[in-house]
């Protein structure tokens, strides 16, 4: 059954309870900036402005939205801290001053926030009143444990806790929370710590802590400064995972030997299809990219009001790079502004006044070039926001226009970086590629500078084809799923990242008007493809997408404006068996899903998934991340898993929301990499977009990240295969169940697996339009009903694969009413 706007699949959330941006060029890449033709000059404004990496701190999501909207590239590597958000940014000196003017704090060489490992006395240390001894009834609870997770990494234990108070929004005074834990079953509570309060876009989220422990606790106790107190049991996070496929000595893996640019990725995909025709093929996406190409440009005539920005009509590689422009000072007085063209040499004879002084303004020269260059120049304008009132100076000779794309990879053959639009291939792997099996779409490198995701996706593809005939688990995957790999969804931007500007994030399409169209801004052009979709977009008022064409999160002039995003929609509409999707990014170390965006005023998110879908996401995430951990004990912590707008920030117009809400596809976003615990220092070490390929095996390296996250992708295939084979109907119960009670009673639903429950209490037959059992609050398990009078519950459950409990048909009144029922009788 295929869902459109609402999903018929989910479960109870019992499972819920118990960075860095690299700005340096890569090895083998040549710095941007070509050499001018002999006998010509270049304007000093032509070189892109120099950028550097700085650590920053923002007060919260409101400031993040404001700064991103202003055009700054602050995406990825951001970390929530109790007093705001910390991260790193690539900025020019001018931009750094603008950030500081916006209130952003520059941290310099500071290590930034780390969770305290020391007990601090909790509420008593902050002079808060002691907790009440009496815990209120469940339905009246003012404090709830959201999750309490224990995990180990590199031999060190950690406890992560989230707790929520119903009074958390109170700000005068701010409600504080104290966390205590025991030292094992039957031991006393101790080690009080004051928990950190998490507020996002002005809305209270929860209190939380992550701290080291040498022994696994059994229970925790949370107390609020207003008197609420509750206890909760500790659960294991990513423990006892089955061994990865790579544990088999005969299993083949470790195929990728370094970062690959798009041409290498596409060539290998096509070669795989030729080598393994029985299980692989290539699908070519219909919309060509806008191209690894640019118009040839120069900024000429002076600075400020005197500067003229000139762009060729032809692409640089199609003749624009052959154009020269010269501003000429002729002897004489009272001379008009004239343009001469000889072949591709343009001479602008500047006007002279009665005194023989130069008299042409930048605006006048720009107009003359556009109208009199015989079609060689199609765009000329004053520099940035200037009106062009300054007098243009003569050049010392012809100035060569360039597209700044004339760099070649060191040692590469001529033509290694093809110009022009690209056709993106999809590598499809599966024994039965006819729609019978659930499809899984793996989309890598929406963001150009993220090199590890492409390598990770290729490694997973290699494992499928190389192990198909020799490994039974791999054969099951290939026989029971239909996998679609887009190894680089942004080839234009990726080429620019490899060969011109390593920190390029977006594609290369320049939608900028004149005020941002000079070549000094060329490293800031492009559209963020993961802000260009239709659901929860910036065009609809959601936060996290920018209208500034130079912003790192520029959403484009309209939804689906870019061919790369149109291709994804074409693919999922043509191949309707695609039921799972993972958009692979780096380097935050998160795994997330919906909701991904919110309207900042009031923090109104896109619709939250049903409780069953949420639980299925958590269940799948646990499987995927356990396989990542199995490689080298890398743990993606619970605080970095869940709805992306809850664990990260709002990302308006992302691909995951469009695929989930429009097509019913379980769509994950994955930030590979991120922090790795370093036992030598006792700290977490951050990652980067392009870490050294062969780094320290236990810490940050492209090779290690590629291998461990390929483990996770392989497990996602097994999740999909299991989903496709799932014919088992779920079961559910009302707890504590029907019967006679002497007074009001609290009841809740439980399910045997992730499943959505539809129920009624008014005597009507439950259908898909009936109320849906929901979470108490986001990241929490199901709600508790406080029953005060005799009530009959009627319900049924539907699991993530669409199986309905007891085979009940909620759409046909004429069929038997084999839904579940229970009556709570309250004696008076």
PDB file of C-alpha atoms in Angstrom, residues 41-45 298-310 325-327 350 358 360-362 365 390-396 399:
ATOM      1  CA  UNK A  41      46.734  41.959 -17.710  1.00  0.00           C
ATOM      2  CA  UNK A  42      44.215  41.012 -15.041  1.00  0.00           C
ATOM      3  CA  UNK A  43      42.390  43.248 -12.641  1.00  0.00           C
ATOM      4  CA  UNK A  44      43.444  42.785  -9.001  1.00  0.00           C
ATOM      5  CA  UNK A  45      39.754  42.273  -8.247  1.00  0.00           C
ATOM      6  CA  UNK A 298      37.095  40.462 -15.627  1.00  0.00           C
ATOM      7  CA  UNK A 299      36.720  43.491 -13.381  1.00  0.00           C
ATOM      8  CA  UNK A 300      38.348  46.408 -15.179  1.00  0.00           C
ATOM      9  CA  UNK A 301      38.858  50.160 -14.969  1.00  0.00           C
ATOM     10  CA  UNK A 302      39.636  50.806 -11.345  1.00  0.00           C
ATOM     11  CA  UNK A 303      38.011  50.168  -7.987  1.00  0.00           C
ATOM     12  CA  UNK A 304      34.763  51.120  -6.305  1.00  0.00           C
ATOM     13  CA  UNK A 305      32.610  53.451  -8.432  1.00  0.00           C
ATOM     14  CA  UNK A 306      35.117  53.263 -11.297  1.00  0.00           C
ATOM     15  CA  UNK A 307      35.123  49.464 -11.703  1.00  0.00           C
ATOM     16  CA  UNK A 308      33.322  47.711 -14.563  1.00  0.00           C
ATOM     17  CA  UNK A 309      32.442  43.986 -14.388  1.00  0.00           C
ATOM     18  CA  UNK A 310      32.488  42.373 -17.835  1.00  0.00           C
ATOM     19  CA  UNK A 325      39.025  44.059 -23.373  1.00  0.00           C
ATOM     20  CA  UNK A 326      41.166  47.181 -23.371  1.00  0.00           C
ATOM     21  CA  UNK A 327      40.223  50.642 -22.069  1.00  0.00           C
ATOM     22  CA  UNK A 350      37.216  56.317 -23.490  1.00  0.00           C
ATOM     23  CA  UNK A 358      39.019  61.058 -19.238  1.00  0.00           C
ATOM     24  CA  UNK A 360      33.583  57.991 -19.188  1.00  0.00           C
ATOM     25  CA  UNK A 361      31.848  56.673 -16.075  1.00  0.00           C
ATOM     26  CA  UNK A 362      31.686  52.978 -15.229  1.00  0.00           C
ATOM     27  CA  UNK A 365      31.269  52.048 -20.286  1.00  0.00           C
ATOM     28  CA  UNK A 390      33.334  57.008 -11.039  1.00  0.00           C
ATOM     29  CA  UNK A 391      35.554  57.818 -14.020  1.00  0.00           C
ATOM     30  CA  UNK A 392      37.048  54.725 -15.600  1.00  0.00           C
ATOM     31  CA  UNK A 393      40.841  54.540 -15.917  1.00  0.00           C
ATOM     32  CA  UNK A 394      42.649  53.273 -18.992  1.00  0.00           C
ATOM     33  CA  UNK A 395      44.291  49.861 -18.833  1.00  0.00           C
ATOM     34  CA  UNK A 396      47.957  49.342 -19.648  1.00  0.00           C
ATOM     35  CA  UNK A 399      42.761  42.427 -20.236  1.00  0.00           C
TER      36      UNK A 399
END
